[in-house]
Tab-separated table of N, CA, C and O and ligand atoms in Angstrom:
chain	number	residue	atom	x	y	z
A	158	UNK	N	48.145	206.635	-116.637
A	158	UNK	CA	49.369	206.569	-117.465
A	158	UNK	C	49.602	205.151	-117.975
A	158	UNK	O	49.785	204.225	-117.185
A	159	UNK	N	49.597	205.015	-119.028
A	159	UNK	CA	49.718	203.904	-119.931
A	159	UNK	C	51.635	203.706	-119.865
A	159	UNK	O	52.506	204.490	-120.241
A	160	UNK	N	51.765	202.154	-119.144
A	160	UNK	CA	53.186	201.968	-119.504
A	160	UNK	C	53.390	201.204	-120.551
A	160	UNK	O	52.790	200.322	-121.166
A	161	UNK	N	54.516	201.837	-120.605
A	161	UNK	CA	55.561	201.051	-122.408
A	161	UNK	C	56.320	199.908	-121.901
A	161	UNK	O	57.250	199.914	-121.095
A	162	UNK	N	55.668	198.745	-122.618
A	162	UNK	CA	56.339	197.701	-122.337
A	162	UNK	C	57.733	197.842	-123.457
A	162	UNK	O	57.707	198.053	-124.669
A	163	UNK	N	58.909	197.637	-122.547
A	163	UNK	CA	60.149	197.556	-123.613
A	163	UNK	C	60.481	196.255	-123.907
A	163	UNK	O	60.485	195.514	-122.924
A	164	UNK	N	60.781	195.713	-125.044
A	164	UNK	CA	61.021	194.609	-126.137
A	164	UNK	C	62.031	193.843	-125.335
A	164	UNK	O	62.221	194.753	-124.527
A	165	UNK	N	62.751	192.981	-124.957
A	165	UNK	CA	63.407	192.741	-124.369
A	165	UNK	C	64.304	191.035	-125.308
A	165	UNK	O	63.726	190.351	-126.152
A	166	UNK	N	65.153	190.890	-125.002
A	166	UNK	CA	65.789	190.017	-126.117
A	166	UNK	C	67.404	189.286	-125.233
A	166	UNK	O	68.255	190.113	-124.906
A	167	UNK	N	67.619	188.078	-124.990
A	167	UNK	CA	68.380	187.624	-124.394
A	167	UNK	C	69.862	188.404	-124.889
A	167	UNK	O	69.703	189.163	-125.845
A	168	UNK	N	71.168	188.311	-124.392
A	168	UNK	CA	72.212	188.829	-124.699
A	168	UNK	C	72.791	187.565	-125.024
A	168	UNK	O	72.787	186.887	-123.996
A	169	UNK	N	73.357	186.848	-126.117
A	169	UNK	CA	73.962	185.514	-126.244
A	169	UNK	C	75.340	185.202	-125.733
A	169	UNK	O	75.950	184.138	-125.833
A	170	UNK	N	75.832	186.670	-124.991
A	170	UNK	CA	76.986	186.461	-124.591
A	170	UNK	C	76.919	186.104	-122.854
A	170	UNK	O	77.324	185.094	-122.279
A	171	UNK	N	76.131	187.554	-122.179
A	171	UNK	CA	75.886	187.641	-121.048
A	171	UNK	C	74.783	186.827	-120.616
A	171	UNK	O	74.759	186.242	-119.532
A	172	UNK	N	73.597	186.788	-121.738
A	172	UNK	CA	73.010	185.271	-121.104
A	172	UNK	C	71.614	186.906	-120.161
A	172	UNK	O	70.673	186.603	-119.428
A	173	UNK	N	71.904	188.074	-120.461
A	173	UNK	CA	71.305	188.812	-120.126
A	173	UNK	C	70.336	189.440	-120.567
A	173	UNK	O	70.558	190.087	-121.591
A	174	UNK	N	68.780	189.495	-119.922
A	174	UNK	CA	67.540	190.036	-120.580
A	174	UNK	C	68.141	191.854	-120.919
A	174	UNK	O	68.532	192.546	-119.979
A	175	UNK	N	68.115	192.337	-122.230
A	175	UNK	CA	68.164	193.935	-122.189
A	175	UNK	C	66.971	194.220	-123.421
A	175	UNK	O	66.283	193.503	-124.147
A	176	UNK	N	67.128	195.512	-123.234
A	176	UNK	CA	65.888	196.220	-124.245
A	176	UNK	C	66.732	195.785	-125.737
A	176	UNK	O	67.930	195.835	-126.015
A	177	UNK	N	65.971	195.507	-126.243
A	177	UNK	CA	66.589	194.944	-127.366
A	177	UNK	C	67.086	196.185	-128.880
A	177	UNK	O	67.646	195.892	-129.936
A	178	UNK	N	66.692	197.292	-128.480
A	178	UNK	CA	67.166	198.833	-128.757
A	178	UNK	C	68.938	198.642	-128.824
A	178	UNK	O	69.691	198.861	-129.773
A	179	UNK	N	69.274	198.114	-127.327
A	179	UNK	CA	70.707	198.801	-127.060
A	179	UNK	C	71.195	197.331	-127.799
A	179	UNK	O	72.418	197.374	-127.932
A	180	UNK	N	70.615	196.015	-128.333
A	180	UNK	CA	71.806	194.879	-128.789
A	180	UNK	C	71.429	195.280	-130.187
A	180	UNK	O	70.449	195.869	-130.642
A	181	UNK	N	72.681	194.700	-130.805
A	181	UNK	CA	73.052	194.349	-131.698
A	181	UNK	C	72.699	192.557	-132.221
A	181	UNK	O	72.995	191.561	-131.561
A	182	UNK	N	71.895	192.584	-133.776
A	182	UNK	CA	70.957	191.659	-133.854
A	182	UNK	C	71.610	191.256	-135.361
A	182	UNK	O	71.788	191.914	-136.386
A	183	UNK	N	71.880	189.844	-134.989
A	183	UNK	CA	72.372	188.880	-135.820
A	183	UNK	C	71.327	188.232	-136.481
A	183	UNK	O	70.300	187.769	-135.986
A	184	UNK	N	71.800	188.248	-138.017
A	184	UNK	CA	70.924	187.597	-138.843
A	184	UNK	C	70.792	186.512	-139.617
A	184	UNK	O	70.912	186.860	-140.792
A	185	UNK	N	70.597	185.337	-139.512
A	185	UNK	CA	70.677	184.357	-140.593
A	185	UNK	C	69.515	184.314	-140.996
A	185	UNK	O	68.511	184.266	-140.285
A	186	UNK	N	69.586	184.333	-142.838
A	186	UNK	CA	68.867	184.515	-143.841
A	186	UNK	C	67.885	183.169	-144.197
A	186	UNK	O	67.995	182.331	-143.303
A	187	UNK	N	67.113	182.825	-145.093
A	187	UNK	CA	66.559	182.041	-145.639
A	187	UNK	C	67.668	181.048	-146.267
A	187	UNK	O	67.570	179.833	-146.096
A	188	UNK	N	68.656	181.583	-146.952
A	188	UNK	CA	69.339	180.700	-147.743
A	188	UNK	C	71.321	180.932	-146.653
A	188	UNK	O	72.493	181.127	-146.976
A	189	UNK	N	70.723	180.783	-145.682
A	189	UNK	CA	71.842	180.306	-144.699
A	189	UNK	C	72.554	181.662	-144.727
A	189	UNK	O	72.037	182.264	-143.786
A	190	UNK	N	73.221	182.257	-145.144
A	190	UNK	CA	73.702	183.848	-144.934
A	190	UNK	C	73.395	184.589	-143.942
A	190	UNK	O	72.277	185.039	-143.693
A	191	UNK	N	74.679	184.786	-143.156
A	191	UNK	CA	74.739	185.407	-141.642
A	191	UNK	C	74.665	187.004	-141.961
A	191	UNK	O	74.865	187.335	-143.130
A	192	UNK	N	74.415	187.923	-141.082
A	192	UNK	CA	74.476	189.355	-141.524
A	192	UNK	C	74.418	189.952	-140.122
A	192	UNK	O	73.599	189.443	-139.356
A	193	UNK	N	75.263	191.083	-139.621
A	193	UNK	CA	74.974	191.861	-138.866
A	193	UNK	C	73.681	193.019	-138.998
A	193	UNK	O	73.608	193.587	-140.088
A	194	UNK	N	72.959	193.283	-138.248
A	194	UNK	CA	71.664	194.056	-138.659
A	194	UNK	C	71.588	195.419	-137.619
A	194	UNK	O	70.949	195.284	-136.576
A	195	UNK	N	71.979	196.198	-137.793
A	195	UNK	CA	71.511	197.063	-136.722
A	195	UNK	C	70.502	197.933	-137.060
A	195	UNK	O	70.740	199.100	-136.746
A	196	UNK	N	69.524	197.744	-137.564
A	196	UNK	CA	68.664	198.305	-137.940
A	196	UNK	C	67.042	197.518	-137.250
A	196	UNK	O	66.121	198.178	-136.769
A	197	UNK	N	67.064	196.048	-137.378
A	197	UNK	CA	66.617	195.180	-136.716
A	197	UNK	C	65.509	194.816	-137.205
A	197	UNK	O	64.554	194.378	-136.564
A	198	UNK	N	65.581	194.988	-138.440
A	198	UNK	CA	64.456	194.970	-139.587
A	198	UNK	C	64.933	193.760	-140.559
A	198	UNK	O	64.007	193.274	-141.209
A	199	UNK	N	66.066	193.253	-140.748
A	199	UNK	CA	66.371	192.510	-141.909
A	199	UNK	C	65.488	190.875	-141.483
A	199	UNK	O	65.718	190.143	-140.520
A	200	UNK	N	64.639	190.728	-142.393
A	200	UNK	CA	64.174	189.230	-142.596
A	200	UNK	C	64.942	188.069	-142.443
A	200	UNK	O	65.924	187.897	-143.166
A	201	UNK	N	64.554	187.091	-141.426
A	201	UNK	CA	65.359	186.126	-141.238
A	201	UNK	C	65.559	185.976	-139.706
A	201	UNK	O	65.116	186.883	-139.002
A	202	UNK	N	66.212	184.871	-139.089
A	202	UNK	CA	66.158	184.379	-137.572
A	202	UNK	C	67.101	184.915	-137.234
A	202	UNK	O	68.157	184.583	-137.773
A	203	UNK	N	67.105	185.964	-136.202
A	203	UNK	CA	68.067	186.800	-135.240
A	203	UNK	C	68.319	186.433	-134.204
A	203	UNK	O	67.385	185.983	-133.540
A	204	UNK	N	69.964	186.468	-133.489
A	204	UNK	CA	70.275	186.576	-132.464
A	204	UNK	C	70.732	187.801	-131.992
A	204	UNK	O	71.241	188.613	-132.765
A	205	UNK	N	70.574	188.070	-130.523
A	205	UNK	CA	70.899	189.443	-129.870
A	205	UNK	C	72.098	189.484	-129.090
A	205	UNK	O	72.242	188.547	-128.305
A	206	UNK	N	73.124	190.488	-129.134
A	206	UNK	CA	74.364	190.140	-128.300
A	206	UNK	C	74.587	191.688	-128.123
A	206	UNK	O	74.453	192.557	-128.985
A	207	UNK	N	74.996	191.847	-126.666
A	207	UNK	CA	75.471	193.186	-126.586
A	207	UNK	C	76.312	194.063	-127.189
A	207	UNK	O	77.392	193.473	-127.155
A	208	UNK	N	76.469	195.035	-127.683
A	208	UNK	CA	77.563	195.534	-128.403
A	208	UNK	C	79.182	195.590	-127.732
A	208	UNK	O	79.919	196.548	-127.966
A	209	UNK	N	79.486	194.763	-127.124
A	209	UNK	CA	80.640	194.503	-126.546
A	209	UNK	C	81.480	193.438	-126.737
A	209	UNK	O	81.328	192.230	-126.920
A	210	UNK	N	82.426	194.210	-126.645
A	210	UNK	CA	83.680	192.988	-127.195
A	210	UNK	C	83.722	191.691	-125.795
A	210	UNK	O	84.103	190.539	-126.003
A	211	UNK	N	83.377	192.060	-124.789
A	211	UNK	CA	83.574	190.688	-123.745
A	211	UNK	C	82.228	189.826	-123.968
A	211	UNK	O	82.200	188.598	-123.888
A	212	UNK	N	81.108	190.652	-124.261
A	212	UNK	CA	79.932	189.845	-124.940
A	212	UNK	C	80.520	188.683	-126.096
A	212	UNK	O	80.518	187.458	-126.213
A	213	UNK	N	80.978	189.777	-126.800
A	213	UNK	CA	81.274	188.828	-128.366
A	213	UNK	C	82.035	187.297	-127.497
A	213	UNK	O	81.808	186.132	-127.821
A	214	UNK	N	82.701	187.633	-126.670
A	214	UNK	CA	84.226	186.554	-126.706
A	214	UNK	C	83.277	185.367	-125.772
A	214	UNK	O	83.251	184.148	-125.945
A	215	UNK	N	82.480	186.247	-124.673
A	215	UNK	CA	81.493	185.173	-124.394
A	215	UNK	C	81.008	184.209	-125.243
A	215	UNK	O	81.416	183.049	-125.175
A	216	UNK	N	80.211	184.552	-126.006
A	216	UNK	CA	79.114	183.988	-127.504
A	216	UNK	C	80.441	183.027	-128.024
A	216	UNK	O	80.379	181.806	-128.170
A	217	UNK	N	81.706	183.911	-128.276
A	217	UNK	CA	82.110	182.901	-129.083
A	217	UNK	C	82.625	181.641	-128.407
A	217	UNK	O	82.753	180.627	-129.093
A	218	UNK	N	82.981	181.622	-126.895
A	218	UNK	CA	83.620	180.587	-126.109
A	218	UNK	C	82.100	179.705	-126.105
A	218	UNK	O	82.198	178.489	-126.271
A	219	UNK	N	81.184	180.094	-125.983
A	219	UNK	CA	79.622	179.493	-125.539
A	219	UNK	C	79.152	179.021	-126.538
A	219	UNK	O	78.053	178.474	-126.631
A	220	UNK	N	79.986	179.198	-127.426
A	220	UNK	CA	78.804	179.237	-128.685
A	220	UNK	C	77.402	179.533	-128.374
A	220	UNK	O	76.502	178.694	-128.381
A	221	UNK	N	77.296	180.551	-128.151
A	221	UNK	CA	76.112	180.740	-128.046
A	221	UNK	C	75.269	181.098	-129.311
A	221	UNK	O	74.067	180.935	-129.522
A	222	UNK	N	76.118	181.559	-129.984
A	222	UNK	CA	75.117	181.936	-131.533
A	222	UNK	C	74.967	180.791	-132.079
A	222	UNK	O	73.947	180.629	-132.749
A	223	UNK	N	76.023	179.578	-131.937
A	223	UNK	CA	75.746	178.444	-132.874
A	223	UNK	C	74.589	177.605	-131.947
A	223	UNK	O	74.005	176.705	-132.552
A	224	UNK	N	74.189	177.847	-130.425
A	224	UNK	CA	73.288	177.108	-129.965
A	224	UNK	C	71.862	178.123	-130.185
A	224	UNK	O	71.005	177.490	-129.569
A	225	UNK	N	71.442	178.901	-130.537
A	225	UNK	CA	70.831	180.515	-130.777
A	225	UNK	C	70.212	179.528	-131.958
A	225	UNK	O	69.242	178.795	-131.766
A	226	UNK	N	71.040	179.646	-133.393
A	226	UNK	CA	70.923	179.614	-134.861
A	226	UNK	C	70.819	177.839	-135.153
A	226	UNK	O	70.508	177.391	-136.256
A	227	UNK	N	71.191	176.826	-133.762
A	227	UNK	CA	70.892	175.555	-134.045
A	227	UNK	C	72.111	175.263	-135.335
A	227	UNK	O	71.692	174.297	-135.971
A	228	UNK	N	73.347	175.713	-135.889
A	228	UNK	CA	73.990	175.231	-136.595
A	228	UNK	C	75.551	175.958	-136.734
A	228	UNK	O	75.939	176.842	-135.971
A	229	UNK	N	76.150	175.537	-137.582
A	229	UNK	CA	77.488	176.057	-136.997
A	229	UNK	C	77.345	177.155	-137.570
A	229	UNK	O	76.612	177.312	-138.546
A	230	UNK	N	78.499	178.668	-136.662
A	230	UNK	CA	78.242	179.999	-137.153
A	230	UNK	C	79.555	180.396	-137.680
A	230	UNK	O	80.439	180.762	-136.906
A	231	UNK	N	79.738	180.345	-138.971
A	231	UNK	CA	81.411	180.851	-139.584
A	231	UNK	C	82.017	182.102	-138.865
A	231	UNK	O	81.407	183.126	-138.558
A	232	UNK	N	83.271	181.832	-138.670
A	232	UNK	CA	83.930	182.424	-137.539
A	232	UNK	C	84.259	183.822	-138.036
A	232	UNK	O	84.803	184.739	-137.421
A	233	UNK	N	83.751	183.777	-139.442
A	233	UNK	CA	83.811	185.171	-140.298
A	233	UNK	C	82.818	186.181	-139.979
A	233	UNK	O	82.892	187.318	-140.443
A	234	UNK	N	81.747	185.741	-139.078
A	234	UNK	CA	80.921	186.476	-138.537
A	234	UNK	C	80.946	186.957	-136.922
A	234	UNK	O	80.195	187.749	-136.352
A	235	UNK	N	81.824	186.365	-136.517
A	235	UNK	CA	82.429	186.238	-135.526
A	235	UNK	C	83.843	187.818	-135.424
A	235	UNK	O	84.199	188.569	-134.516
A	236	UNK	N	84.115	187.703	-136.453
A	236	UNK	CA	84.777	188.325	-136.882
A	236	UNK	C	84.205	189.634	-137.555
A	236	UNK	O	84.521	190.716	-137.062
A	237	UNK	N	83.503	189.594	-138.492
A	237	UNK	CA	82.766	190.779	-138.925
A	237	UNK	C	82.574	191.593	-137.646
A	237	UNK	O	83.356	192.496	-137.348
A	238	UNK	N	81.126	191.137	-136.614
A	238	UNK	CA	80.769	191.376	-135.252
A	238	UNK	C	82.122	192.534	-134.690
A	238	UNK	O	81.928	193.744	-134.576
A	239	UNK	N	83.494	191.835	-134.383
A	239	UNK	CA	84.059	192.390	-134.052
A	239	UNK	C	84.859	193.389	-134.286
A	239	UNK	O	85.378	194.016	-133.363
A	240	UNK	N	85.099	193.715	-135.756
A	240	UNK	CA	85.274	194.639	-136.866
A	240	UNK	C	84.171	195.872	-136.312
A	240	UNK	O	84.538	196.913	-135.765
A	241	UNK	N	82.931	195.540	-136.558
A	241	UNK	CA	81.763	196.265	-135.941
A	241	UNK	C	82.279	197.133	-135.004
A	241	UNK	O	82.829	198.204	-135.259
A	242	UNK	N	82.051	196.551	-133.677
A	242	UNK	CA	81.953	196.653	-132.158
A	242	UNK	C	83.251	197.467	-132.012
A	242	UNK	O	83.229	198.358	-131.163
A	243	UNK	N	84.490	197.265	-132.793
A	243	UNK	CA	85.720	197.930	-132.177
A	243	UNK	C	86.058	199.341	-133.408
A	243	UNK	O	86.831	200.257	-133.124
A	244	UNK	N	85.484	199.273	-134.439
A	244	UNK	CA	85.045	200.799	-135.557
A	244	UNK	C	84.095	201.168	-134.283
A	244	UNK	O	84.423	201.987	-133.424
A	245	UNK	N	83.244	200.665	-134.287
A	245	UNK	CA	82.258	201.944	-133.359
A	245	UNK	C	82.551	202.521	-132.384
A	245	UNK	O	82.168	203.680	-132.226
A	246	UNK	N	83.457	201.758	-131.275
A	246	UNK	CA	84.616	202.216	-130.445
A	246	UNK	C	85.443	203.206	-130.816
A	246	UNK	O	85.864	203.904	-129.894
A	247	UNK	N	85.790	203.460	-131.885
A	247	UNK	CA	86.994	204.514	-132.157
A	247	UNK	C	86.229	205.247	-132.775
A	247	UNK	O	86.889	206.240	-133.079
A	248	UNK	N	84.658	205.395	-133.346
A	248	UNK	CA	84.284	206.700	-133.628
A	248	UNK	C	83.463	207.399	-132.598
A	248	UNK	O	82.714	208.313	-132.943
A	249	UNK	N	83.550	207.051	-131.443
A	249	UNK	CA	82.939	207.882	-130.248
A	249	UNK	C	83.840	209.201	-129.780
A	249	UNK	O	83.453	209.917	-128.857
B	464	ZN	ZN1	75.796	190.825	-123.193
């Protein structure tokens, strides 16, 4: 039996190894443009953060996305993220 290695990708909040399936993957572009990606395909340097709102608040006290992305991360993405995370909450 051949095992499946699963992808694995830090959590920028929790600081936690997970399959990188269950995070949610942040994107900054070529020409600086942040993007939420859940698809995990969009071109450009990604960070991974759990889909959770105590994740997010982590990342954002840690900056962890701005130490992730090496530059500052507009708090509008910060914000988007959480727009995200709390719609997907209320359509379960
Ligand atoms: Zn996390």
């Amino acid at each position: 039996m051949k095992q499946k290695t699963i992808p694995l990708r830090k959590c920028t909040g929790c600081q936690e190894m997970k399959d990188k399936r269950t995070l949610v993957r942040i994107v900054k572009s070529e020409n600086g443009e942040f993007s939420i990606d859940f698809t995990g395909k969009k071109p450009g340097r990604g960070a991974y953060i759990c889909p959770d709102l105590e994740c997010l608040e982590k990342a954002r006290k840690s900056k962890g996305l701005e130490r992730s992305f090496k530059t500052s991360v507009p708090k509008e993405v910060y914000d988007k993220l959480r727009e995200e995370l709390t719609d997907g909450a209320d359509s379960k």
